[in-house]
XYZ file of C-alpha atoms in Angstrom:
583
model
C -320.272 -20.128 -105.730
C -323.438 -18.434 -105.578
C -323.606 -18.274 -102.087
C -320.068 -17.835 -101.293
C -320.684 -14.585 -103.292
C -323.560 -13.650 -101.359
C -321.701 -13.386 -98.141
C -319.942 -10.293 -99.022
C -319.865 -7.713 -102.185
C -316.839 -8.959 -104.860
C -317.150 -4.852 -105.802
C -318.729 -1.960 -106.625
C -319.159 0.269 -109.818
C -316.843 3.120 -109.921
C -317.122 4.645 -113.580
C -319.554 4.067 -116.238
C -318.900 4.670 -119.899
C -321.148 3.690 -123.036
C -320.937 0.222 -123.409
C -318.555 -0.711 -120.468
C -317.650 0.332 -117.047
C -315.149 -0.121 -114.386
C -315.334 -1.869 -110.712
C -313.418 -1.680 -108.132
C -312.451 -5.083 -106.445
C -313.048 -5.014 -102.591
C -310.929 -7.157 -100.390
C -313.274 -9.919 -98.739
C -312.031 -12.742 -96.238
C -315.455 -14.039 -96.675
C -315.487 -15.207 -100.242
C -313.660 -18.557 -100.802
C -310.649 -18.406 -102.586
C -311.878 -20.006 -106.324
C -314.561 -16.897 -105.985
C -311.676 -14.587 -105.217
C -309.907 -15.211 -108.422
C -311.153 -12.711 -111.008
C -309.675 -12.974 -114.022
C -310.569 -11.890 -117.914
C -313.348 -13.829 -119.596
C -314.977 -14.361 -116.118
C -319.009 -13.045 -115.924
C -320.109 -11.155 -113.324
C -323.211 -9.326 -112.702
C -324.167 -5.787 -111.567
C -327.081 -5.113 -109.376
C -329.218 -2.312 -110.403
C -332.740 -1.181 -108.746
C -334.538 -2.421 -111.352
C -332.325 -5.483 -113.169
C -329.178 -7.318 -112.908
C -326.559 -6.590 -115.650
C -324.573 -9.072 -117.081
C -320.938 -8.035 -118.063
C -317.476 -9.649 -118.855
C -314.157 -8.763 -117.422
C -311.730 -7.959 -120.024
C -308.802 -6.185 -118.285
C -307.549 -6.565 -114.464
C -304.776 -4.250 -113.037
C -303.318 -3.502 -109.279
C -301.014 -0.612 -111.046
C -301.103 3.030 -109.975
C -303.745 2.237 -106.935
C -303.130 4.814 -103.755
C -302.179 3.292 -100.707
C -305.938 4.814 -99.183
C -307.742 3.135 -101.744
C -310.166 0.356 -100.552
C -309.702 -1.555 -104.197
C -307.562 -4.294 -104.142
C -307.506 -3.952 -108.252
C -309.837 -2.510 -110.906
C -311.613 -4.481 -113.469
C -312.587 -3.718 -116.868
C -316.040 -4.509 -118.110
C -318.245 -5.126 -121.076
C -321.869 -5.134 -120.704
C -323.551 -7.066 -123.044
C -327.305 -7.407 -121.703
C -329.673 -7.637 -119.044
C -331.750 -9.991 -116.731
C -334.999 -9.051 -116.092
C -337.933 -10.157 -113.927
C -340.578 -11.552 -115.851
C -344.571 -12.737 -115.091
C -343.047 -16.346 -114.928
C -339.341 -16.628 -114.408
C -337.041 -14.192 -115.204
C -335.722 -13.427 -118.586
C -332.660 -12.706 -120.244
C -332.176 -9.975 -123.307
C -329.146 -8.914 -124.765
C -328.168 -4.995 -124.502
C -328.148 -2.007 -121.947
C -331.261 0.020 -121.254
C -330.730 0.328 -117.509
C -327.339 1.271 -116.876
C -325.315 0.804 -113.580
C -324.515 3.766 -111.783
C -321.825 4.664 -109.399
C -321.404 2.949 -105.803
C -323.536 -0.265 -107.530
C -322.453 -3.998 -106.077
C -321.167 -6.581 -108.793
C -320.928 -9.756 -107.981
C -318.941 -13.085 -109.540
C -321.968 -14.470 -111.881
C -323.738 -17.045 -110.267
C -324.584 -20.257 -112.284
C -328.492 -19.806 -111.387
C -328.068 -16.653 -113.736
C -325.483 -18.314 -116.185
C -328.421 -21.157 -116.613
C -331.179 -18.378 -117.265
C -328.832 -16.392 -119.620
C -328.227 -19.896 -121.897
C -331.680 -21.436 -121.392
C -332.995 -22.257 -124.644
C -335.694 -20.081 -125.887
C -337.286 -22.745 -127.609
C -336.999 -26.319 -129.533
C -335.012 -24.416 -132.060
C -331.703 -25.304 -130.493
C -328.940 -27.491 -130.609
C -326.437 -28.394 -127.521
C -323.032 -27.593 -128.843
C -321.002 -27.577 -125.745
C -320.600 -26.240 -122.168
C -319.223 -22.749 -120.695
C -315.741 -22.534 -120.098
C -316.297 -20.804 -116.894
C -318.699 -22.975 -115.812
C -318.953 -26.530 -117.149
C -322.074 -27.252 -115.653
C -324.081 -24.663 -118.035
C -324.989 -26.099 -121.479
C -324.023 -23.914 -125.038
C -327.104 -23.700 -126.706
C -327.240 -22.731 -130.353
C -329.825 -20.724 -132.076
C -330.744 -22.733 -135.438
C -333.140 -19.976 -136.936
C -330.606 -16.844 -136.039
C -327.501 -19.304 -137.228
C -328.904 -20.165 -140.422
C -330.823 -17.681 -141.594
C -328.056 -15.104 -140.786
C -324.991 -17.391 -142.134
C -322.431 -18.464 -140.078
C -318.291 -18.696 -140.173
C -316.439 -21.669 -138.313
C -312.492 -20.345 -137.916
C -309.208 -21.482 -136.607
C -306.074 -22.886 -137.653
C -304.794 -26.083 -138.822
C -305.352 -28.768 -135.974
C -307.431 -26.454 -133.337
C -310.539 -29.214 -134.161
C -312.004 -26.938 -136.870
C -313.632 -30.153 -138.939
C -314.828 -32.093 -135.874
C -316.089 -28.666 -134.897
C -318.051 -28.908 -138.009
C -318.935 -32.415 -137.841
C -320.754 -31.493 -134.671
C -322.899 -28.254 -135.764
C -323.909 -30.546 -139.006
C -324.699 -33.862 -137.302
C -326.661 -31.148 -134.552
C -328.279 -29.758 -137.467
C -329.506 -32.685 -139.037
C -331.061 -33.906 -135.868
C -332.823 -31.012 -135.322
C -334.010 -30.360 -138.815
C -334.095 -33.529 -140.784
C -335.706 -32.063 -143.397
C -333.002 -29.344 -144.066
C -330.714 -30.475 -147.462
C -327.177 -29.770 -146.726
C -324.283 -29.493 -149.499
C -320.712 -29.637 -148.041
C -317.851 -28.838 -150.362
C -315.379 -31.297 -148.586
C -311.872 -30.067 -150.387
C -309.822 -32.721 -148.237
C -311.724 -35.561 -148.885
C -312.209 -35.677 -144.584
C -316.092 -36.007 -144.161
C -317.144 -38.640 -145.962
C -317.828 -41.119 -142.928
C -318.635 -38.408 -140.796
C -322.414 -38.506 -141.881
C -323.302 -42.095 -141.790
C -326.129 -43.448 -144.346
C -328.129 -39.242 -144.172
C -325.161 -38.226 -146.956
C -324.614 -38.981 -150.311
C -321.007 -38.689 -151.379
C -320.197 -37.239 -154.742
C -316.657 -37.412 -156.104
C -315.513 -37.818 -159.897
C -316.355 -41.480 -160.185
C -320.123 -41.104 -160.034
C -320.672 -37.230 -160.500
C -322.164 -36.905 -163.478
C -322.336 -32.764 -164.535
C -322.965 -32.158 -167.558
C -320.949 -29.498 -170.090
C -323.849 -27.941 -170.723
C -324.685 -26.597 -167.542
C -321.822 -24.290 -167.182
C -322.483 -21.116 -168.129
C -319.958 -19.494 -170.825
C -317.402 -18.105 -168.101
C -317.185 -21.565 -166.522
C -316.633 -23.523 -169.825
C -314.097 -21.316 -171.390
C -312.591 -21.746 -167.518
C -312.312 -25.606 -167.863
C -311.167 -25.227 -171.785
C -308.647 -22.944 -170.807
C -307.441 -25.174 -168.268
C -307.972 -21.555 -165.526
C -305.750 -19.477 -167.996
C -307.251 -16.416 -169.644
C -308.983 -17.132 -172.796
C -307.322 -16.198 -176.296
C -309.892 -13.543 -177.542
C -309.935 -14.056 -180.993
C -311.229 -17.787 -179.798
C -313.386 -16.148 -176.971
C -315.236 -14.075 -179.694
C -316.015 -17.596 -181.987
C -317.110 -19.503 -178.837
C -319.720 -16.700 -177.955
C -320.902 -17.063 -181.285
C -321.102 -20.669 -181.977
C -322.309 -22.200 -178.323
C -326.057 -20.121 -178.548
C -326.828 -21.546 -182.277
C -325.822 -25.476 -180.955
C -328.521 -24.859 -178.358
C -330.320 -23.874 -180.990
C -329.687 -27.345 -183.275
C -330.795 -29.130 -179.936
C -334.445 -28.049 -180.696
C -334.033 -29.000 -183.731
C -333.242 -32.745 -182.519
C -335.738 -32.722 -179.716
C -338.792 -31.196 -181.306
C -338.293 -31.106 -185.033
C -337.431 -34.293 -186.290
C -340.545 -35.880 -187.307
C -341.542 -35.578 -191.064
C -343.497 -32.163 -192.245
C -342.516 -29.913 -189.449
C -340.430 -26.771 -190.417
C -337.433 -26.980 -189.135
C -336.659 -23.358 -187.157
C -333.313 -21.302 -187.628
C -330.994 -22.154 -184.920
C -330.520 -18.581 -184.575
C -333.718 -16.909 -184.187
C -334.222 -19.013 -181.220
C -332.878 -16.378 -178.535
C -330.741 -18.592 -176.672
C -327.665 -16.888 -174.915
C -324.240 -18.661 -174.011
C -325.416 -19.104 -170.669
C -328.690 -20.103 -171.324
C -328.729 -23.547 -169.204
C -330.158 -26.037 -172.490
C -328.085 -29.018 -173.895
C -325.931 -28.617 -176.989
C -323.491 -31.603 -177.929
C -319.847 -30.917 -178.745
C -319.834 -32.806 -182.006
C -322.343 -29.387 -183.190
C -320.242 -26.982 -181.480
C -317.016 -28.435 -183.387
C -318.929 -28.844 -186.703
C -320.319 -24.991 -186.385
C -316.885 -23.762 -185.622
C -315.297 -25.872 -188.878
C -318.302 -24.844 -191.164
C -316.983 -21.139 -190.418
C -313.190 -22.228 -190.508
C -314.088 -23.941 -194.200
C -315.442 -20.695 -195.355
C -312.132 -19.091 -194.547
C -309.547 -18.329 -197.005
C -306.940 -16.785 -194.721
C -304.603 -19.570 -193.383
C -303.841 -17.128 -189.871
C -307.693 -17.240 -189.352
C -307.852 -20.565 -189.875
C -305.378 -21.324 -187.280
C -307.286 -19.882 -184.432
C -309.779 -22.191 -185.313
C -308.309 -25.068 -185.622
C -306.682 -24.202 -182.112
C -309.848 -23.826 -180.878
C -311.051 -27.235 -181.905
C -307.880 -28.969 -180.854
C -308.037 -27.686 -177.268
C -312.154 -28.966 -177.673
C -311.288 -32.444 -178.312
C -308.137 -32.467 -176.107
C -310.539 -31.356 -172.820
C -313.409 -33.897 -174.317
C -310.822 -36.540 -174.084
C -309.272 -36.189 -170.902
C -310.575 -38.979 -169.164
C -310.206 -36.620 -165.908
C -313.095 -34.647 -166.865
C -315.399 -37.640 -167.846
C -317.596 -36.813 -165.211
C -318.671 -33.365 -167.828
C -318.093 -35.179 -171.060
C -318.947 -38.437 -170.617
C -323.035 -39.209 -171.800
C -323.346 -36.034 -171.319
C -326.740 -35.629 -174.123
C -327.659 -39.298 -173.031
C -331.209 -39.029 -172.193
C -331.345 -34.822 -173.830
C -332.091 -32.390 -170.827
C -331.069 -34.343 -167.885
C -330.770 -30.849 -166.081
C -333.929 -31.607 -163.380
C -332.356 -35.173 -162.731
C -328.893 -33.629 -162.271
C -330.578 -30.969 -159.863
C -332.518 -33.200 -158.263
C -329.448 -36.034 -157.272
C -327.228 -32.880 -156.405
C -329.355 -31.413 -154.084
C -331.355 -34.143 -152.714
C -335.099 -33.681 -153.598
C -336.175 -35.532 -152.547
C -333.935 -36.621 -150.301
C -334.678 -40.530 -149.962
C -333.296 -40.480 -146.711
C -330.541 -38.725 -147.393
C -331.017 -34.846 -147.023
C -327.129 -33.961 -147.301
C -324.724 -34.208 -150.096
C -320.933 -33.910 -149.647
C -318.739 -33.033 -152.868
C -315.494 -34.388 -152.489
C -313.243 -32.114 -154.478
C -309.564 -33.855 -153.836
C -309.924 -36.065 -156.407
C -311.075 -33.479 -159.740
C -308.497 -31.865 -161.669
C -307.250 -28.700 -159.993
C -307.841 -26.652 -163.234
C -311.539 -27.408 -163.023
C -312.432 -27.706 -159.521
C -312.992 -23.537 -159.588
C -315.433 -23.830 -162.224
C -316.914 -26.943 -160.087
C -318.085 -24.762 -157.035
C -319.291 -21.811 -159.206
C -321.576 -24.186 -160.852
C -322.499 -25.983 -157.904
C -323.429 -22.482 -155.784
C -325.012 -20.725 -158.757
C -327.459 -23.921 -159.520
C -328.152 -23.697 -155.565
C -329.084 -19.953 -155.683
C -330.690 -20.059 -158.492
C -333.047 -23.054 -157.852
C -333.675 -21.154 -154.369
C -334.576 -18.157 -156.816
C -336.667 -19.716 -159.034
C -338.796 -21.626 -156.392
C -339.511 -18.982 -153.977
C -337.288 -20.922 -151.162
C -339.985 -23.322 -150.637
C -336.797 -25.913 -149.727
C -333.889 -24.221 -147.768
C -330.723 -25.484 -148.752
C -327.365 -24.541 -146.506
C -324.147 -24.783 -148.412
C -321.230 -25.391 -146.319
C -318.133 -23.974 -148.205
C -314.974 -25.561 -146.892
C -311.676 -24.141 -147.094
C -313.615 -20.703 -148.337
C -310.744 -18.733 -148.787
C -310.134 -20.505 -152.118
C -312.758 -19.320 -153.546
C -313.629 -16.244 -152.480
C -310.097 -14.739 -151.907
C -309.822 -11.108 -151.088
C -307.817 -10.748 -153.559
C -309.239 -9.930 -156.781
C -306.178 -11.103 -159.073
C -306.469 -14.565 -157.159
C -308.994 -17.140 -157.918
C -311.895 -17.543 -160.581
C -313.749 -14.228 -160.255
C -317.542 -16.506 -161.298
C -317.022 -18.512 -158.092
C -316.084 -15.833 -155.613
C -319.718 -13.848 -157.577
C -321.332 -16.724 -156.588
C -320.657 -17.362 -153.130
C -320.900 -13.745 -152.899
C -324.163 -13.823 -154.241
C -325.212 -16.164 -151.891
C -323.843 -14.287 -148.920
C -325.665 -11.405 -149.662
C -329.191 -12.479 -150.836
C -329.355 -16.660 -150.167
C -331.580 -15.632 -146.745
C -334.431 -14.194 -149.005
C -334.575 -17.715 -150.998
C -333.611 -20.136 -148.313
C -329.845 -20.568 -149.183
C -327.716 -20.116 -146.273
C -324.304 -20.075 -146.348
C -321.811 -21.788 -143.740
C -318.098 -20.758 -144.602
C -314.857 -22.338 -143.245
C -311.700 -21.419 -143.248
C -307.840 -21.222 -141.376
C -307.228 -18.127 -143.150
C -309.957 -15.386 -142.464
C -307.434 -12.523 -143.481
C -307.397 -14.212 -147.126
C -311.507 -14.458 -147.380
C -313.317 -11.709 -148.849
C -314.511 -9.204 -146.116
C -317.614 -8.308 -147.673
C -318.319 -12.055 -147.133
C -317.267 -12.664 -144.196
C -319.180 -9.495 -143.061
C -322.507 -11.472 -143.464
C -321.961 -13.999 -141.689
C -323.357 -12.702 -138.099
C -322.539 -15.988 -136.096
C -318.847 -16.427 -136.054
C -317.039 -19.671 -133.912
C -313.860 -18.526 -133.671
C -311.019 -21.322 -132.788
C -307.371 -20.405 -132.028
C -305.920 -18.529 -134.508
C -301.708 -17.104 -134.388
C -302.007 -15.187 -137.131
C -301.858 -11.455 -136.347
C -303.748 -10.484 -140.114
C -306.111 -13.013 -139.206
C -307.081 -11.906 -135.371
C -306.947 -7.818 -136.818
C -309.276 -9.073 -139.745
C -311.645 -10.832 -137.351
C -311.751 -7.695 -134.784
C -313.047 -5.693 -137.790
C -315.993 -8.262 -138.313
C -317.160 -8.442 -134.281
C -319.201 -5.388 -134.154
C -320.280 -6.935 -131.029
C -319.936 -5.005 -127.657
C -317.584 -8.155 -126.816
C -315.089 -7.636 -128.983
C -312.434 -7.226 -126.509
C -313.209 -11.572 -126.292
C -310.969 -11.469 -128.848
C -307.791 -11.261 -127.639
C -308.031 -14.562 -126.330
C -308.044 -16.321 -129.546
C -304.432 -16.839 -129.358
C -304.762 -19.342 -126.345
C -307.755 -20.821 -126.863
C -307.304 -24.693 -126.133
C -308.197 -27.339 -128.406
C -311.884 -27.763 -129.337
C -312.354 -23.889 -127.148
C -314.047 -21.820 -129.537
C -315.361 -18.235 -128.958
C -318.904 -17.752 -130.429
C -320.558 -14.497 -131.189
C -323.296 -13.082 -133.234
C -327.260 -13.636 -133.443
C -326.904 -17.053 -133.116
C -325.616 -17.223 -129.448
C -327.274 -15.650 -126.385
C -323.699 -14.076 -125.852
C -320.052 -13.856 -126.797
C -319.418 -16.974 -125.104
C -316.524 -18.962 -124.957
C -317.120 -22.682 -124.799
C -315.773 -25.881 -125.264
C -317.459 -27.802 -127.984
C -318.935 -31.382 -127.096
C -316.817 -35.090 -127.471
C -317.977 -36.318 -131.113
C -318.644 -39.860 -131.131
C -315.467 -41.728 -133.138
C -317.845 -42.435 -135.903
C -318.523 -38.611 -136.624
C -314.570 -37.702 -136.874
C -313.112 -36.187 -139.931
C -310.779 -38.739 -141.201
C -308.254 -35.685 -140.445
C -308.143 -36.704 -137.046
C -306.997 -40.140 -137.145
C -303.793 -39.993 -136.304
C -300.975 -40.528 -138.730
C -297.711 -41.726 -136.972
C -294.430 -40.624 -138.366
C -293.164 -43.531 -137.526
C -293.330 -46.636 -140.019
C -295.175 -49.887 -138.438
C -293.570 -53.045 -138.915
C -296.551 -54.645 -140.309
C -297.351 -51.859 -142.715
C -295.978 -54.585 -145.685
C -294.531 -51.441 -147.780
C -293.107 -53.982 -150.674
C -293.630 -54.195 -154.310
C -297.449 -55.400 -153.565
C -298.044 -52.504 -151.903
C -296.568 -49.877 -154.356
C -298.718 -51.884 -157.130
C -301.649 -51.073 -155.167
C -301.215 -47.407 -154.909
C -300.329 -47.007 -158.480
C -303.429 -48.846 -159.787
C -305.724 -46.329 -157.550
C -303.594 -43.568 -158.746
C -303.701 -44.336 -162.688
C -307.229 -45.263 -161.684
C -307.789 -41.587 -160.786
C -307.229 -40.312 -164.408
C -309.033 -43.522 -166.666
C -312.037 -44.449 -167.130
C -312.256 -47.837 -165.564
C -313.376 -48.758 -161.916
C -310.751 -49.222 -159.381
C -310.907 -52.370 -157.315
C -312.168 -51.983 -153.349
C -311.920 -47.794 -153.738
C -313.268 -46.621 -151.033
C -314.027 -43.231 -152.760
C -316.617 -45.273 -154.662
C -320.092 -45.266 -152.402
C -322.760 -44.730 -154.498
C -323.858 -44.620 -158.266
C -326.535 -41.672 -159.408
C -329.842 -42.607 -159.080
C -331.027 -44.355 -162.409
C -333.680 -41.684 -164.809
C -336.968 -41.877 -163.075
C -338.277 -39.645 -166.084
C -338.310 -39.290 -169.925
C -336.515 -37.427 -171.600
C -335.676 -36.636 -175.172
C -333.220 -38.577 -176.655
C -330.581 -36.642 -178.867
C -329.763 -37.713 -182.519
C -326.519 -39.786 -183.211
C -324.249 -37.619 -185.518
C -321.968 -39.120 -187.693
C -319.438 -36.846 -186.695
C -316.810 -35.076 -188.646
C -314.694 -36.674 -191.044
C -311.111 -36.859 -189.315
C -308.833 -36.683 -192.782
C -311.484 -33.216 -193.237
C -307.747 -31.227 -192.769
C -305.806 -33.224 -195.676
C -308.470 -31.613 -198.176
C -307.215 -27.964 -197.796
C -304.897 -26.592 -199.859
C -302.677 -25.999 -197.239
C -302.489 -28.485 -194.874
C -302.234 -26.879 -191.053
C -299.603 -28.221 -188.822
């Protein structure tokens, strides 16, 4: 192409504007016909006296041209940097500071250029793809400017979104093996994707205890995600600080001739992140209900002790309830198997989220991305942590009257502030019009897949601040597996075609599902058996048989801890002693 081009100018400048200008297209029997065909989303450059500009055609039109005029059409362009000459080679830096002026020749990009804009800058990049324009010229992907800065993966439902994501994570993890990821995997697709370098958490072996959710996120999962009673509410806030308080008691009290100290005057809050055990919190909240004389009081606390022990029985939240004081403060353990550190050859953990109860899996993710900021907080970032959010719209809807307003805080939080303690955020979504814009907004490397949704393509406009924008009216009729990429992470607002991921890397999403039954699928009674045992498996406490969302036990206690004193428990007939027995 290059030297088809050379034979004869493609056009020449004939207005100039702030960030764009507009060039005339000159008839040439010289150039061959490929070369000829300018369309939108084609590079060419513009020759100045002292660089070459780099620019994108986003509009072509033959309408209203005079008879007299030497342009054949008139083009529409973007510039969106600069090549050049250097000591060495020449070099490539985004923005204007020459601009093109009138009469100037532009040319059909050559791929010599195309290769020095997208050379890598250094070993910090991964190969994500090649140029649609040119398949020849690798995608190269900043890791510092991607991370560091967030980043946004969006398109609809079947565009390649998760294979998409499969490939910037298993590029990531070659590049930096020593970065932890956490993936919040809502559908259950990733867990093969990752080979032996992920651990896979689901309900089965997740163990998280009660006690690390903060007093939001607890009255969340014992309200099953309806608002709280207040009158409850107000007992909770009171009760949960003094049985952190009888937890000292246990751990550090117990031996003969030591003063025991008043729960109380300990200074725990309800979100202070100690151990307490449920059989304390029940017994403070009947000591106060026994000291009651009104029946209607009583009531509300007897409520609140019923809806206790109905939550601590639910064998669907085991995975809080279960041992949770075995072994006292278990909370660096629990951090530590979460989040990999170390990572034992592992340095990613994906949470698979299909399987929890939907009224808890809110309170799930705002635990899990407060406990990653914070630990980034508290230890100065010395161990950078990205946390993928899939499906982000969920919880961190734009919406204020939708979701659990802790998570949305949290992922927020991390949005805005992770960068300064090495938590980076990686959000994905179909629906970018549902997401919180003031999240979105900090993400500055977007991949944007195909997207129909008019909401969705206005919504993203309003987040590409880049002089490309106008890219964006091809997201409609992108292909499958096109993506446009903007932001700091990318030379330029590129669209590209992401690489073929090995089979073994797929989302489970894309094996195919026929509609059609197979002969030899054996759907009898057998069958049906089978699915019901791995479904009533899903909400007991006993191991399923050959479940293939069983991979991997937590690691056994590599440190002491202090054990927590058996309680005797309440009495269960304690109700047939009032007066009035409550029904």
């Amino acid at each position: 192409m290059a030297e088809a081009v050379a034979q004869g100018a493609f056009g020449k400048v004939i207005s100039v504007r702030g960030s764009g200008a507009r060039v005339g297209l000159l008839p040439s029997s010289r150039l061959v016909p490929s070369a000829v065909r300018a369309t939108v989303g084609r590079f060419v450059s513009i020759r100045t006296a002292s660089s070459t500009i780099i620019a994108i055609i986003t509009e072509v039109s033959s309408e209203n041209l005079a008879e007299t005029d030497e342009h054949i059409a008139v083009a529409s362009v973007d510039l969106l940097g600069e090549i050049l000459p250097g000591p060495l080679r020449p070099k490539f830096q985004r923005g204007v500071t020459n601009y093109p002026t009138i009469g100037d020749s532009v040319d059909l990009i050559s791929s010599d250029d195309l290769r020095i804009v997208y050379e890598p800058t250094g070993s910090d990049q991964i190969d994500v793809g090649t140029l649609q324009q040119d398949p020849s010229v690798i995608a190269y992907v900043d890791i510092e400017e991607m991370l560091s800065k967030h980043f946004a993966v969006l398109g609809s439902t079947g565009v390649g979104k998760s294979t998409g994501v499969s490939l910037l994570l298993n590029e990531i993890l070659k590049s930096r093996p020593a970065l932890r990821i956490f993936l919040l995997d809502v559908h259950n697709e990733y867990g093969r994707s990752f080979g032996d370098k992920a651990l896979v958490l689901n309900p089965r072996n997740l163990k998280l205890p009660f006690w690390l959710f903060n007093f939001e996120e607890i009255v969340d999962v014992l309200f099953a995600g309806r608002p709280g009673v207040p009158e409850e509410l107000d007992i909770l806030a009171e009760v949960i600080p003094v049985a952190k308080g009888l937890y000292v008691q246990y751990t550090s009290t117990d031996r003969l001739g030591l003063k025991r100290v008043d729960p109380k005057s300990i200074g725990y809050t309800a979100d202070t992140p100690v151990p307490y055990r449920l059989v304390d919190l029940i017994s403070l909240i009947d000591e106060r209900m026994g000291k009651l004389e009104n029946r209607s009081s009583r009531i509300i606390y007897h409520k609140l002790i019923s809806r206790i022990e109905t939550v601590r029985n639910d064998p669907r939240y085991a995975f809080m309830f279960d041992n949770a004081n075995v072994g006292g403060d278990t909370m660096a353990e629990v951090i530590s198997h979460l989040f990999r550190l170390p990572a034992n050859g592992k340095p990613m953990t994906i949470m698979q989220l299909a399987g929890f109860p939907a009224e808890v899996v809110d309170s799930v993710v705002s635990v899990l991305c407060r406990m990653a900021f914070d630990f980034g907080l508290w230890s100065d970032g010395v161990s950078p942590l990205l946390f993928v959010c899939e499906e982000a719209h969920r919880y961190a809807a734009a919406d204020r009257s939708i979701g659990f307003g802790p998570t949305r805080k949290a992922v927020s939080r991390i949005a805005k502030e992770g960068r300064k303690y090495g938590v980076y955020l990686g959000l994905v979504t179909q629906r970018p019009a549902e997401l919180d814009a003031t999240i979105l907004s900090q993400c500055n490397t977007l991949f944007a897949m195909r997207l129909a949704n008019d909401r969705d393509q206005s919504l993203l406009r309003s987040a590409v601040s880049d002089a490309a924008a106008n890219l964006l009216s091809f997201v409609p009729s992108l292909g499958t597996r096109e993506v446009l990429a903007f932001g700091e992470g990318v030379a330029l607002p590129t669209r590209l075609r992401f690489k073929e991921v090995p089979a073994h890397q797929l989302p489970r999403s894309e094996a195919a599902i026929s509609t059609v039954p197979s002969a030899a699928a054996g759907n009898d009674m057998h069958f049906v058996s089978a699915v019901l045992e791995r479904w009533r498996g899903a909400t007991s406490h006993r191991d399923v048989p050959n479940d293939p969302g069983i991979t991997e036990r937590p690691l056994a206690r590599t440190m002491d801890a202090p054990m927590l004193q058996p309680s005797l428990g309440l009495d269960p007939d304690r109700f047939s002693l009032l007066k009035k027995p409550l029904r």
